[in-house]
Short mmCIF file of C-alpha atoms and ligand atoms in Angstrom, two decimals:
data_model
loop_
_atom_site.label_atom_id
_atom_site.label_comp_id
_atom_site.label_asym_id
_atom_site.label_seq_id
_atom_site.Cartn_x
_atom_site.Cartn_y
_atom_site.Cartn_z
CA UNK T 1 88.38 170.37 69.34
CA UNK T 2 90.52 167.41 67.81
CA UNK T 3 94.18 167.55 69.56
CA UNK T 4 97.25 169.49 68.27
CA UNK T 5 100.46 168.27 66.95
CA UNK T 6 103.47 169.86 68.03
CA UNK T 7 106.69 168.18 66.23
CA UNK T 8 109.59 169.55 68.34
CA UNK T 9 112.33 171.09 65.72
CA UNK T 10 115.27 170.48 69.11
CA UNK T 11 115.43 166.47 66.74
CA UNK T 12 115.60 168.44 63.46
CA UNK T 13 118.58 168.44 61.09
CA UNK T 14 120.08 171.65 62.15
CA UNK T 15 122.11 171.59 58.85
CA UNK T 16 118.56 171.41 56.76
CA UNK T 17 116.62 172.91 58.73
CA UNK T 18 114.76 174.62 55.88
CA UNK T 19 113.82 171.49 54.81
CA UNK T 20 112.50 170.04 58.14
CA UNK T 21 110.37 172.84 58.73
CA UNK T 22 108.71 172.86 54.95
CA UNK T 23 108.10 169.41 55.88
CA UNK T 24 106.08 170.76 58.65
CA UNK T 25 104.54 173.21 57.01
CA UNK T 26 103.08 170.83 54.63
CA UNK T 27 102.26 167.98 57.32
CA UNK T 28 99.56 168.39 59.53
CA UNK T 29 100.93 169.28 61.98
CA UNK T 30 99.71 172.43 63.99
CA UNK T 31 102.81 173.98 65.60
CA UNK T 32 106.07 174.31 66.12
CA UNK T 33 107.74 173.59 69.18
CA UNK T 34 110.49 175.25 69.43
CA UNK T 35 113.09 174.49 73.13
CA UNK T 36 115.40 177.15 74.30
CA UNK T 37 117.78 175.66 77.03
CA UNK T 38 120.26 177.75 79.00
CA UNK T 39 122.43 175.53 80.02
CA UNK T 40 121.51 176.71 83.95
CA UNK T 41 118.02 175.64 84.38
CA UNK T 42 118.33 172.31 82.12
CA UNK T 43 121.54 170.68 81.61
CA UNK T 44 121.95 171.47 77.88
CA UNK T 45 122.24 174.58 75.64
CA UNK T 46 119.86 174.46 72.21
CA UNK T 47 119.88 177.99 70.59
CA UNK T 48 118.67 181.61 70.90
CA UNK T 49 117.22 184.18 68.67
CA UNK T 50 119.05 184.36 65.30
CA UNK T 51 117.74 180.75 64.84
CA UNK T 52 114.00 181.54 65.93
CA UNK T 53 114.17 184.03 63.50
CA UNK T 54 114.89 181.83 60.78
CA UNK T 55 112.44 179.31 61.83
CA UNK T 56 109.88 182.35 61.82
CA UNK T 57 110.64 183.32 58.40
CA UNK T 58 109.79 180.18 57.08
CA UNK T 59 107.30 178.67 58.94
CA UNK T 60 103.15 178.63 57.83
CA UNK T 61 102.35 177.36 61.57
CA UNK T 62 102.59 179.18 64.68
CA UNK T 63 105.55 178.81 67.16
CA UNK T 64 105.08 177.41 70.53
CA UNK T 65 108.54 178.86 72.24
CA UNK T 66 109.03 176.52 75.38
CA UNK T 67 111.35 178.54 77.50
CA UNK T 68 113.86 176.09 79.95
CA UNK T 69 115.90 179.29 81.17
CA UNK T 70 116.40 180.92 84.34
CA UNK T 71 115.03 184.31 85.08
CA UNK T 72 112.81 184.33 81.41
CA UNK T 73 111.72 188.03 82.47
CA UNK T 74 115.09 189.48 81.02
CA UNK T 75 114.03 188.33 77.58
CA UNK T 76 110.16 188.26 77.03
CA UNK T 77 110.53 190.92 74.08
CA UNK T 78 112.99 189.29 72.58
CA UNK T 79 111.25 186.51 72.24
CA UNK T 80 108.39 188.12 70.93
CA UNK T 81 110.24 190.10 68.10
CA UNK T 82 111.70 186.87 67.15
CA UNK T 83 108.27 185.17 66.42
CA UNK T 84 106.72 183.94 69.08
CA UNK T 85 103.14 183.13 69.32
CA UNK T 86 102.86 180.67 72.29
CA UNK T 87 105.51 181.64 74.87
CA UNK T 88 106.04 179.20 78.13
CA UNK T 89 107.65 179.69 80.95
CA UNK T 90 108.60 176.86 83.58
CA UNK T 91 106.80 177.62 87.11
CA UNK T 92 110.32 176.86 88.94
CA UNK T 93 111.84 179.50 86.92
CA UNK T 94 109.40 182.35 88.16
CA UNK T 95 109.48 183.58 91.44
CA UNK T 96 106.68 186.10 90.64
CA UNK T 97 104.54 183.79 87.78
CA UNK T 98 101.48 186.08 88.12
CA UNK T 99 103.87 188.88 86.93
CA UNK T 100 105.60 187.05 83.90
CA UNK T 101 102.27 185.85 82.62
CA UNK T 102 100.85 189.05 82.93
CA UNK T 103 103.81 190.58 81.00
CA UNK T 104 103.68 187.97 78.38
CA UNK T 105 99.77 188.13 77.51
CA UNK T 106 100.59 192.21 78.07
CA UNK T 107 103.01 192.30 74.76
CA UNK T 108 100.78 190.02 72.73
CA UNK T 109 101.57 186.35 73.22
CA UNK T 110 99.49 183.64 74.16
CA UNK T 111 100.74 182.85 77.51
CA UNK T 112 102.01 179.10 78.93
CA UNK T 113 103.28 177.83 81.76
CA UNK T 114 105.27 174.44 82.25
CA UNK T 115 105.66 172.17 85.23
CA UNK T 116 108.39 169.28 85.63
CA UNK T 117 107.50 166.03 86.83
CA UNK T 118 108.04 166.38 90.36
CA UNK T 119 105.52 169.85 90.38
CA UNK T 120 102.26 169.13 91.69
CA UNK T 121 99.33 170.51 89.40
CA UNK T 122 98.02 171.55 92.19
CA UNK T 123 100.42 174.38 92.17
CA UNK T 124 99.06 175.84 89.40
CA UNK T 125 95.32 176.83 90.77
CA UNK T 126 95.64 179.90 91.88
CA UNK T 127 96.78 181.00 88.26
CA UNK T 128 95.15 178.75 85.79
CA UNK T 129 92.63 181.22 84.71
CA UNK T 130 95.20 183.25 83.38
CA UNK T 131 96.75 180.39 81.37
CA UNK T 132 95.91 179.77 77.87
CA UNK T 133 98.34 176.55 77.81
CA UNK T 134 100.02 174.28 80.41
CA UNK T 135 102.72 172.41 79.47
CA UNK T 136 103.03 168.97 81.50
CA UNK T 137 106.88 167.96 81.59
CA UNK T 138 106.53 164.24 80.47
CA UNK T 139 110.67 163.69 81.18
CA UNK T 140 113.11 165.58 83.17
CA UNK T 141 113.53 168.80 80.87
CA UNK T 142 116.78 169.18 78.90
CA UNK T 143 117.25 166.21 76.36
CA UNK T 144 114.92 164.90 73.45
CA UNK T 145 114.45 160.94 72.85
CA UNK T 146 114.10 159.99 77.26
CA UNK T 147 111.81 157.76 78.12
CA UNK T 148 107.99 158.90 78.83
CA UNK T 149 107.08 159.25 83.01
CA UNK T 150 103.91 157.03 83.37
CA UNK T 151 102.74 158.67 86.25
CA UNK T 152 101.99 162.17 83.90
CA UNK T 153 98.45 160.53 83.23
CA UNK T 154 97.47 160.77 86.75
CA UNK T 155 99.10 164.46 86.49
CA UNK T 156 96.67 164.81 83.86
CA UNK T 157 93.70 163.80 85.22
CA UNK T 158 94.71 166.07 88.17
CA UNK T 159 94.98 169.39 85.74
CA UNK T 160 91.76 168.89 83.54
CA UNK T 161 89.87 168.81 87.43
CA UNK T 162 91.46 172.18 88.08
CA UNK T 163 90.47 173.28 84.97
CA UNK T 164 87.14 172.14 84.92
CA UNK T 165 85.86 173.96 87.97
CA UNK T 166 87.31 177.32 87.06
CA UNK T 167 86.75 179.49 84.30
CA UNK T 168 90.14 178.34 82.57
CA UNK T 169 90.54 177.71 78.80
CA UNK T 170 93.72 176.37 78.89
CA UNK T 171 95.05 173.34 76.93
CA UNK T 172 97.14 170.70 78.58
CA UNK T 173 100.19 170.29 76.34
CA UNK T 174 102.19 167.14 76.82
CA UNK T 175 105.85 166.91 76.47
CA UNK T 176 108.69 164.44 76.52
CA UNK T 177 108.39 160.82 75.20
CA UNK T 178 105.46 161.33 73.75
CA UNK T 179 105.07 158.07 70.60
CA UNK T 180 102.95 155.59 68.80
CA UNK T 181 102.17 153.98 71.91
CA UNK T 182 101.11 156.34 74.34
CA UNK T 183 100.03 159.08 72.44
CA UNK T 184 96.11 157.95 72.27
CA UNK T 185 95.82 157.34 76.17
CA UNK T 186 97.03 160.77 76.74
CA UNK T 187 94.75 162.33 74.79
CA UNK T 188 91.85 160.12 76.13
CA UNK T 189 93.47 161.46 79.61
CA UNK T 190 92.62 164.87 78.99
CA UNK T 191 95.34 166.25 76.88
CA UNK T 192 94.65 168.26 73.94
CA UNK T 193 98.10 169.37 72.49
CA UNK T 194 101.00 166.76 71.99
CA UNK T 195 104.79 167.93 71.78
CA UNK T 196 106.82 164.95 69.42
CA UNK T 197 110.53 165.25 68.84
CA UNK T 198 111.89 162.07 68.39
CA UNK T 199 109.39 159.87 67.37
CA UNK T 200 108.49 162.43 64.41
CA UNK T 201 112.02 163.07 63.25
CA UNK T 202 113.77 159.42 63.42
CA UNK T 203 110.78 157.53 61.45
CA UNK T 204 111.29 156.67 58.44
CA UNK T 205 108.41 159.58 57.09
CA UNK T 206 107.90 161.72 59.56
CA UNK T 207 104.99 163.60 57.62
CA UNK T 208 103.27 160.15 57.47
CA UNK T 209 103.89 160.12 61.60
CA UNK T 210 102.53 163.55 61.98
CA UNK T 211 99.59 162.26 60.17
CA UNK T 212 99.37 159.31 62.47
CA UNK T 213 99.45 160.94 65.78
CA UNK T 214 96.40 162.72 64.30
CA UNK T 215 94.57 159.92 64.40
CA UNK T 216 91.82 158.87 67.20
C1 DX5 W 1 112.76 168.28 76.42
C2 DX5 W 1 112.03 169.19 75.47
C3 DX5 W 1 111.14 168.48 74.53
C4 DX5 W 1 111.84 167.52 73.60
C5 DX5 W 1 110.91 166.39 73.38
O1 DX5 W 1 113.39 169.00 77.38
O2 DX5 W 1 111.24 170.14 76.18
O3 DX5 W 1 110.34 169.39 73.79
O4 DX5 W 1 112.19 168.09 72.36
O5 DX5 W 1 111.55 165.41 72.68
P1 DX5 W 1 111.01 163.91 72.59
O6 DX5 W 1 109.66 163.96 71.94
O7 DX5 W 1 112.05 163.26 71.74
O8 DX5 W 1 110.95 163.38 74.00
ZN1 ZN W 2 109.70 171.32 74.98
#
């Protein structure tokens, strides 16, 4: 399977946002990630359902939801009537991650779960069969545009082991910094879904640079 594209509409133009996501639609891009901060367990706020919605009315591709919220239990429905397809939760946020993921899969999503840079993959074994996606924090969740962690390729390397020797099918999804110069390695590392906010929205074409971090 060639790697996924996920250009992350938080480094859209809110006030064309129509516009950014045809632009998607029409790239080749595969997904769209789509951040949801709560102000509580990342330092920011981004935006809640009426504004899924809209993204879900116009886009072609599916929506990869990655949830930076405490306590995402209170809201898994919500997030599936508002489009959904891919729904993550962070492993710090969930006391009881066997439960969440069970109740996500349970409603019809496919079900992720993301780790920040200080989170061990390791952490993540007793569980990873019931994954279809892990999100590797690549930054400190909360902003776009921070600079890429180096030591997420060793992370990396750590994951695809865990997945290799159990029955897991889930795709390592790297985000945070992710840009012309780093993306290749990664995906020689292991990963097989990318997550690109600002590199893809402050080039000059950002459909060419969807097009490029296609490229092996
Ligand atoms: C950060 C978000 C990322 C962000 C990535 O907390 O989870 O998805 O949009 O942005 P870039 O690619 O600019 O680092
Ligand atoms: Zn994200």
């Amino acid at each position: 399977m060639s790697h996924l594209i996920a250009p992350s509409i938080l480094s859209a133009d809110f006030a064309n946002l129509q516009r950014d996501i045809e632009m998607i639609n029409e790239s080749q891009a595969d997904w769209f990630h789509v951040d949801i901060m709560d102000g509580m367990f990342v330092p920011n706020i981004s935006f809640g359902f009426p504004v899924i919605k809209a993204i879900k009315k116009h886009a072609k591709k599916p929506l990869d939801v990655h949830l930076m919220i405490v306590d995402p239990d209170r809201y898994l429905q919500n997030f599936k009537d508002a489009g959904a397809d891919i729904l993550t939760v962070h492993l710090e946020a969930c006391p009881h991650l066997h439960r969440t993921v069970q109740a996500i899969k349970g409603i019809g999503m496919k079900a992720g779960v993301a780790i920040n840079p200080h989170t061990p993959a390791g952490l993540l074994s007793e569980i990873i069969e019931d994954l279809d996606l892990v999100l590797i924090m690549s930054v400190n969740p909360g902003f776009g545009g921070q600079k890429f962690i180096e030591r997420t390729y060793q992370k990396i390397t750590a994951l695809a082991e865990i997945i290799k020797s159990s029955k897991s099918k889930a795709l390592i999804e790297i985000d945070g910094g992710v840009d012309m110069k780093n993306y290749k390695k990664l995906i020689d590392t292991g990963a097989n879904a990318l997550v690109a906010g600002n590199t893809v929205f402050s080039s000059n074409n950002p459909s060419q640079t969807i097009a490029d971090l296609k490229k092996i």
